Short mmCIF file of C-alpha atoms in Angstrom, two decimals:
data_model
loop_
_atom_site.label_atom_id
_atom_site.label_comp_id
_atom_site.label_asym_id
_atom_site.label_seq_id
_atom_site.Cartn_x
_atom_site.Cartn_y
_atom_site.Cartn_z
CA MET A 78 75.22 89.52 115.19
CA GLY A 79 74.00 93.03 116.14
CA HIS A 80 76.64 93.78 118.80
CA LEU A 81 79.53 92.20 116.81
CA SER A 82 78.50 93.92 113.64
CA ALA A 83 78.19 97.31 115.24
CA MET A 84 82.01 97.63 115.42
CA PHE A 85 82.19 97.96 111.65
CA LYS A 86 80.22 101.25 111.20
CA LEU A 87 83.10 103.62 111.90
CA ALA A 88 85.48 102.78 109.21
CA ARG A 89 84.36 105.15 106.50
CA SER A 90 84.12 108.09 108.92
CA LEU A 91 87.87 107.47 109.79
CA SER A 92 89.24 108.04 106.28
CA MET A 93 89.09 104.50 105.00
CA LYS A 94 88.33 105.05 101.32
CA LYS A 95 86.25 102.40 99.67
CA SER A 96 88.65 100.25 97.59
CA LYS A 97 88.23 97.28 95.29
CA ASN A 98 86.78 94.07 96.66
CA PHE A 99 89.67 91.78 97.63
CA CYS A 100 87.57 88.70 98.42
CA GLY A 101 87.73 86.07 95.75
CA ASP A 102 90.82 87.72 94.26
CA GLY A 103 93.69 85.28 94.49
CA ASP A 104 96.17 88.03 94.06
CA ASN A 105 94.49 90.48 96.57
CA GLY A 106 96.38 93.34 94.98
CA GLY A 107 99.73 91.85 95.90
CA GLY A 108 100.97 91.57 92.34
CA GLU A 109 100.33 95.25 91.52
CA ALA A 110 101.84 96.24 94.91
CA LYS A 111 104.93 94.14 94.24
CA LYS A 112 105.33 95.71 90.85
CA ASN A 113 105.19 99.16 92.37
CA GLU A 114 107.79 98.11 94.98
CA LEU A 115 105.32 98.39 97.83
CA ILE A 116 106.03 94.87 99.02
CA LEU A 117 109.29 93.47 100.33
CA ARG A 118 109.78 89.79 101.32
CA SER A 119 113.56 89.75 101.59
CA SER A 120 116.38 91.53 103.40
CA GLY A 121 116.33 95.20 102.37
CA CYS A 122 114.38 98.45 102.89
CA VAL A 123 110.94 99.82 101.99
CA ASN A 124 110.63 103.56 101.85
CA VAL A 125 107.78 104.89 99.72
CA ALA A 126 107.95 108.44 98.68
CA GLY A 127 105.54 110.56 100.76
CA SER A 128 105.18 107.90 103.48
CA ASN A 129 106.10 108.44 107.16
CA ASN A 130 107.20 104.79 107.29
CA LEU A 131 110.61 103.38 106.67
CA ALA A 132 111.01 99.67 107.17
CA SER A 133 114.38 97.82 107.38
CA LEU A 134 114.43 94.00 107.08
CA PHE A 135 117.20 91.51 107.55
CA SER A 136 117.49 87.75 108.18
CA LYS A 137 120.46 85.42 108.83
CA ARG A 138 120.34 81.65 108.62
CA GLY A 139 121.42 79.95 111.78
CA GLU A 140 123.36 76.75 112.33
CA LYS A 141 120.49 74.26 112.20
CA GLY A 142 119.97 73.95 108.52
CA VAL A 143 117.72 75.99 106.17
CA ASN A 144 116.50 79.39 107.28
CA GLN A 145 113.02 78.94 108.58
CA ASP A 146 112.41 82.62 109.27
CA CYS A 147 110.71 84.86 106.75
CA PHE A 148 108.96 88.29 106.76
CA ILE A 149 106.98 90.73 104.71
CA VAL A 150 106.28 94.55 104.57
CA TRP A 151 103.50 95.80 102.49
CA GLU A 152 103.02 99.52 102.06
CA GLU A 153 99.69 100.98 101.07
CA PHE A 154 98.10 97.75 102.30
CA GLY A 155 94.61 97.29 100.88
CA CYS A 156 95.22 100.20 98.49
CA GLN A 157 95.12 102.57 101.45
CA GLU A 158 97.83 105.17 101.51
CA ASP A 159 97.76 105.38 105.32
CA MET A 160 98.08 101.58 105.86
CA THR A 161 101.09 99.32 106.25
CA PHE A 162 101.24 95.65 106.94
CA CYS A 163 104.34 94.04 108.53
CA GLY A 164 104.74 90.43 109.45
CA ILE A 165 107.52 88.13 110.70
CA PHE A 166 107.28 84.34 110.84
CA ASP A 167 109.43 81.68 112.50
CA GLY A 168 108.95 78.14 111.17
CA HIS A 169 109.87 74.91 112.97
CA GLY A 170 109.85 71.22 112.22
CA PRO A 171 110.89 69.41 109.02
CA TRP A 172 108.50 71.48 106.79
CA GLY A 173 108.76 74.69 108.90
CA HIS A 174 110.22 76.88 106.16
CA PHE A 175 107.32 75.91 103.80
CA VAL A 176 104.82 76.48 106.56
CA ALA A 177 106.19 79.93 107.40
CA LYS A 178 106.13 81.04 103.79
CA LYS A 179 102.65 79.73 103.23
CA VAL A 180 101.34 81.67 106.20
CA ARG A 181 103.22 84.74 105.13
CA GLU A 182 101.41 84.38 101.72
CA SER A 183 97.93 83.67 102.91
CA LEU A 184 97.47 85.69 106.13
CA PRO A 185 97.58 89.21 104.62
CA SER A 186 95.30 88.02 101.77
CA HIS A 187 92.67 86.65 104.19
CA LEU A 188 93.03 89.74 106.36
CA LEU A 189 92.29 91.98 103.44
CA CYS A 190 89.24 89.92 102.46
CA ASN A 191 87.88 90.09 105.99
CA TRP A 192 88.59 93.77 106.28
CA GLN A 193 86.73 94.35 102.96
CA GLU A 194 83.78 92.37 104.25
CA ALA A 195 83.74 94.53 107.33
CA LEU A 196 83.66 97.66 105.20
CA ASP A 197 80.81 96.30 103.24
CA LEU A 198 78.73 96.13 106.43
CA LEU A 199 79.09 99.81 107.10
CA ASP A 200 75.86 101.00 105.51
CA GLU A 201 73.78 98.45 107.48
CA ILE A 202 74.86 99.37 110.98
CA ASP A 203 74.42 102.26 113.42
CA LEU A 204 77.61 104.06 114.39
CA GLY A 205 78.78 103.52 117.96
CA SER A 206 80.00 106.35 120.20
CA ASP A 207 83.50 105.17 120.84
CA LYS A 208 85.03 105.09 117.36
CA LYS A 209 88.51 104.07 118.56
CA LEU A 210 87.14 101.09 120.38
CA GLN A 211 84.85 100.14 117.55
CA ARG A 212 87.75 100.18 115.12
CA PHE A 213 89.87 98.07 117.35
CA ASN A 214 87.05 95.56 117.71
CA MET A 215 86.72 95.46 113.94
CA TRP A 216 90.35 94.64 113.44
CA LYS A 217 90.33 92.09 116.30
CA HIS A 218 87.37 90.32 114.69
CA CYS A 219 89.14 90.39 111.36
CA TYR A 220 92.31 88.92 112.79
CA LEU A 221 90.54 86.16 114.81
CA LYS A 222 88.53 85.17 111.62
CA THR A 223 91.73 85.28 109.51
CA CYS A 224 93.93 83.16 111.81
CA ALA A 225 91.23 80.48 112.12
CA ALA A 226 90.90 80.40 108.30
CA VAL A 227 94.60 80.25 107.69
CA ASP A 228 95.10 77.41 110.11
CA GLN A 229 92.25 75.43 108.61
CA GLU A 230 93.57 76.08 105.13
CA LEU A 231 97.05 74.91 106.07
CA GLU A 232 95.70 71.70 107.57
CA GLN A 233 94.02 70.90 104.25
CA HIS A 234 97.03 71.81 102.12
CA ARG A 235 98.01 68.80 99.98
CA ARG A 236 101.59 69.70 99.32
CA ILE A 237 102.74 70.89 102.85
CA ASP A 238 102.94 68.52 105.71
CA SER A 239 102.11 70.51 108.73
CA PHE A 240 101.37 67.60 111.08
CA HIS A 241 104.80 67.91 112.87
CA SER A 242 105.67 71.40 111.56
CA GLY A 243 104.46 74.91 112.16
CA THR A 244 105.20 78.58 112.45
CA THR A 245 104.76 81.55 114.65
CA ALA A 246 103.22 84.79 113.20
CA LEU A 247 103.66 88.27 114.50
CA THR A 248 101.98 90.96 112.44
CA ILE A 249 101.30 94.67 112.73
CA VAL A 250 98.91 96.89 110.72
CA ARG A 251 99.67 100.53 110.87
CA GLN A 252 96.59 102.64 110.03
CA GLY A 253 97.33 106.33 110.34
CA GLU A 254 98.41 106.92 113.90
CA LEU A 255 97.23 103.53 115.25
CA LEU A 256 99.07 100.20 115.43
CA TYR A 257 97.10 96.95 115.52
CA ILE A 258 99.26 94.08 116.73
CA ALA A 259 98.41 90.39 116.43
CA ASN A 260 100.70 87.76 117.81
CA VAL A 261 100.75 83.94 117.57
CA GLY A 262 103.83 82.44 119.16
CA ASP A 263 107.02 83.73 120.72
CA SER A 264 108.25 86.33 118.37
CA ARG A 265 108.17 89.80 119.95
CA ALA A 266 107.37 93.44 119.12
CA VAL A 267 109.09 96.22 121.06
CA LEU A 268 108.40 99.93 120.76
CA ALA A 269 111.00 102.56 121.32
CA THR A 270 109.54 105.66 122.90
CA SER A 271 111.05 108.75 124.44
CA GLU A 272 110.70 109.52 128.24
CA ASP A 273 112.41 112.61 129.52
CA GLY A 274 114.62 112.60 126.35
CA ILE A 275 115.74 109.04 126.81
CA LEU A 276 114.61 106.16 124.55
CA VAL A 277 113.05 103.33 126.48
CA PRO A 278 111.57 100.05 125.35
CA VAL A 279 107.87 99.14 125.66
CA GLN A 280 107.15 95.47 124.99
CA LEU A 281 103.97 95.25 122.84
CA THR A 282 103.45 91.51 122.79
CA VAL A 283 103.61 88.47 125.09
CA ASP A 284 106.04 85.66 124.31
CA PHE A 285 103.53 82.81 124.25
CA LYS A 286 105.66 80.16 125.96
CA PRO A 287 104.37 76.98 127.73
CA SER A 288 105.82 78.34 130.96
CA LEU A 289 103.12 81.07 131.21
CA PRO A 290 100.56 79.93 133.81
CA GLN A 291 97.48 80.60 131.55
CA GLU A 292 99.07 78.81 128.70
CA ALA A 293 100.19 75.75 130.76
CA GLU A 294 96.69 75.60 132.32
CA ARG A 295 95.03 75.39 128.96
CA ILE A 296 97.41 72.70 127.77
CA VAL A 297 97.08 70.60 130.76
CA GLU A 298 93.31 70.78 130.66
CA CYS A 299 93.49 69.42 127.11
CA LYS A 300 95.54 66.56 128.34
CA GLY A 301 98.82 67.85 126.94
CA ARG A 302 101.96 68.02 129.11
CA VAL A 303 104.35 70.76 129.89
CA PHE A 304 107.85 70.12 131.34
CA CYS A 305 111.52 70.78 130.80
CA LEU A 306 114.13 68.22 129.61
CA GLY A 307 116.93 67.44 132.06
CA ASP A 308 119.49 69.03 129.81
CA GLU A 309 117.38 72.17 129.23
CA PRO A 310 116.49 73.56 132.75
CA GLY A 311 114.07 76.43 132.41
CA VAL A 312 113.00 75.60 128.85
CA HIS A 313 109.37 74.49 129.14
CA ARG A 314 107.97 72.51 126.12
CA VAL A 315 104.65 71.01 125.05
CA TRP A 316 104.31 67.29 124.84
CA LEU A 317 101.68 64.74 123.77
CA PRO A 318 99.93 62.84 126.64
CA ASP A 319 101.75 59.55 126.08
CA GLU A 320 104.76 60.39 123.90
CA GLU A 321 107.99 62.31 124.22
CA SER A 322 106.92 64.41 121.22
CA PRO A 323 106.87 67.08 119.76
CA GLY A 324 108.45 69.24 122.46
CA LEU A 325 107.37 72.59 121.18
CA ALA A 326 108.92 75.63 122.93
CA MET A 327 105.90 77.82 122.12
CA SER A 328 102.24 77.49 123.18
CA ARG A 329 100.69 79.06 120.12
CA ALA A 330 101.42 78.35 116.42
CA PHE A 331 99.96 77.68 113.02
CA GLY A 332 100.28 74.02 111.95
CA ASP A 333 101.59 71.35 114.42
CA TYR A 334 98.33 69.39 114.05
CA CYS A 335 99.80 66.44 115.95
CA ILE A 336 99.22 68.44 119.16
CA LYS A 337 96.31 70.87 118.27
CA ASP A 338 93.93 68.75 120.23
CA PHE A 339 96.10 68.89 123.30
CA GLY A 340 96.26 72.60 123.98
CA LEU A 341 98.29 74.25 121.21
CA ILE A 342 96.14 77.02 119.58
CA SER A 343 96.57 79.55 116.74
CA VAL A 344 94.40 82.20 118.36
CA PRO A 345 96.18 85.58 118.17
CA GLU A 346 96.41 88.10 120.97
CA VAL A 347 95.28 91.35 119.37
CA THR A 348 96.15 94.71 120.86
CA GLN A 349 96.42 98.37 119.73
CA ARG A 350 98.70 101.21 120.36
CA HIS A 351 98.18 104.91 119.54
CA ILE A 352 101.36 106.42 118.01
CA SER A 353 102.52 109.56 119.63
CA SER A 354 105.25 111.98 118.69
CA LYS A 355 107.42 110.34 121.37
CA ASP A 356 107.16 106.91 119.67
CA GLN A 357 110.15 106.38 117.31
CA PHE A 358 110.18 102.83 115.98
CA VAL A 359 109.01 99.33 116.46
CA ILE A 360 111.25 96.26 116.42
CA MET A 361 109.64 92.96 115.32
CA ALA A 362 112.02 90.03 115.70
CA THR A 363 112.11 86.25 116.11
CA ASP A 364 113.27 84.57 119.27
CA GLY A 365 116.77 84.15 117.69
CA VAL A 366 117.16 87.87 118.60
CA TRP A 367 115.35 87.96 121.98
CA ASP A 368 117.11 84.84 123.35
CA VAL A 369 120.35 86.86 123.50
CA VAL A 370 119.43 90.56 123.21
CA SER A 371 117.34 92.46 125.84
CA ASN A 372 114.68 94.88 124.81
CA GLN A 373 116.78 97.83 126.00
CA GLU A 374 119.85 96.56 124.15
CA ALA A 375 117.81 96.21 120.97
CA VAL A 376 116.50 99.74 121.25
CA GLN A 377 119.95 101.10 121.83
CA ILE A 378 121.39 99.23 118.83
CA VAL A 379 118.69 100.43 116.44
CA SER A 380 118.66 104.01 117.67
CA SER A 381 122.46 104.28 117.22
CA VAL A 382 122.30 103.44 113.50
CA THR A 383 122.77 106.51 111.36
CA ASP A 384 121.47 104.82 108.21
CA ARG A 385 117.94 103.69 109.06
CA SER A 386 117.91 101.28 106.09
CA LYS A 387 120.60 99.24 107.84
CA ALA A 388 118.96 99.11 111.28
CA ALA A 389 117.69 95.54 111.00
CA LYS A 390 121.03 94.30 109.71
CA CYS A 391 122.86 95.93 112.62
CA LEU A 392 120.50 94.35 115.14
CA VAL A 393 120.86 90.86 113.54
CA LYS A 394 124.61 91.20 113.46
CA ALA A 395 124.70 92.22 117.15
CA ALA A 396 122.49 89.20 117.99
CA MET A 397 124.91 86.86 116.16
CA LYS A 398 127.78 88.24 118.13
CA ALA A 399 125.80 87.76 121.38
CA TRP A 400 124.99 84.14 120.45
CA ARG A 401 128.70 83.34 120.11
CA ARG A 402 129.50 85.15 123.34
CA ARG A 403 126.61 83.96 125.60
CA ARG A 404 125.68 80.60 124.11
CA ARG A 405 128.91 78.86 123.28
CA GLY A 406 128.36 75.27 122.24
CA ILE A 407 124.70 75.84 121.29
CA ALA A 408 123.78 75.96 117.62
CA MET A 409 122.74 79.47 116.63
CA ASP A 410 119.01 79.95 115.81
CA ASP A 411 117.85 81.76 112.69
CA ILE A 412 117.91 85.43 113.41
CA SER A 413 115.49 87.90 111.82
CA ALA A 414 114.25 91.43 112.44
CA VAL A 415 111.96 94.10 110.93
CA CYS A 416 112.53 97.65 112.16
CA LEU A 417 109.57 100.03 111.36
CA PHE A 418 110.29 103.73 111.83
CA LEU A 419 107.16 105.63 112.61
CA HIS A 420 108.13 109.22 111.64
CA SER A 421 110.17 110.81 108.91
CA PRO A 422 113.63 111.84 110.13
CA PRO A 423 113.95 115.54 111.08
CA PRO A 424 115.42 117.69 108.35
CA PRO A 425 119.09 118.69 108.87
CA PRO A 426 119.68 122.12 110.46
CA PRO A 427 120.02 124.95 107.93
CA PHE A 428 123.49 125.91 106.95
CA ALA A 429 124.58 129.14 108.64
CA ALA A 430 127.12 131.10 106.71
CA THR A 431 129.98 132.48 108.86
CA LYS A 432 130.87 135.98 108.14
CA MET A 433 134.64 136.38 107.72
CA GLY A 434 136.15 139.28 109.65
#
């Protein structure tokens, strides 16, 4: 416990004010935040006065039935003025839309509770020398604990059948000038940063597909199978040992308990990124975007938008056009995006009066 707990000492010295205890509070501050327009769960824009963040959200139902994508942006996460929580979720299976919304509801609540418990350990532990590493380890520990609890809670839910249904979950916590990214599944986060005056994409997450060698190795070791169907060359899926089911196109997800014993996991990959003045915005999107739009194209689309609040809508609309152009005859997937701008826009140049001759 000593080494694991040592990661929690730094928080108070890094401007984390002590807030109310979120554990055991079913609302976890969400009701008050919603009332104050700090939380958005539908297409729109979050732009709190005095915040450097502006978040644009948009989702469009595909051609396969109900929209199983959902998202959330929560400003002043945990009652901290310098913290923002963003999440995007892509459900699948008959109950996928219910699973995605349940994970959207419970994941930030569990994360707040675990974060609060981490803060409560501060007075008991010696401060380590590398504060940045210690803080990252704290968030990683909180995320691992959170995702395990969320998956267990989902399995025991009496009103949602997650045996053959599940969801991905891509979330980001911005705390000051640091981003903490946690990814379960094949949604993707891409950062737009400036190099020599040109915006370039930096992919922040891994698309957890069964085709990845380390993912396939784990699945096979657990007696699951990975292969492509004859009419889907290049699309690797996860299958039960003795059945042509369920055929999941991702290797990590919440739910899908029919195949959890055969290599599918809900363990997140947790990473961090220090925000510099060159970093402009982060795009979080479901695979409905990335299946037809490259990272570079997405950055160009978002950067060309004059009204930041419409950035996600413009990206989704561009992806819809790309689906019709590049994937004719294939039913369009649900398409959703969150665009998080990291700095306030520069003020307009001052008006210079022209002296008439």
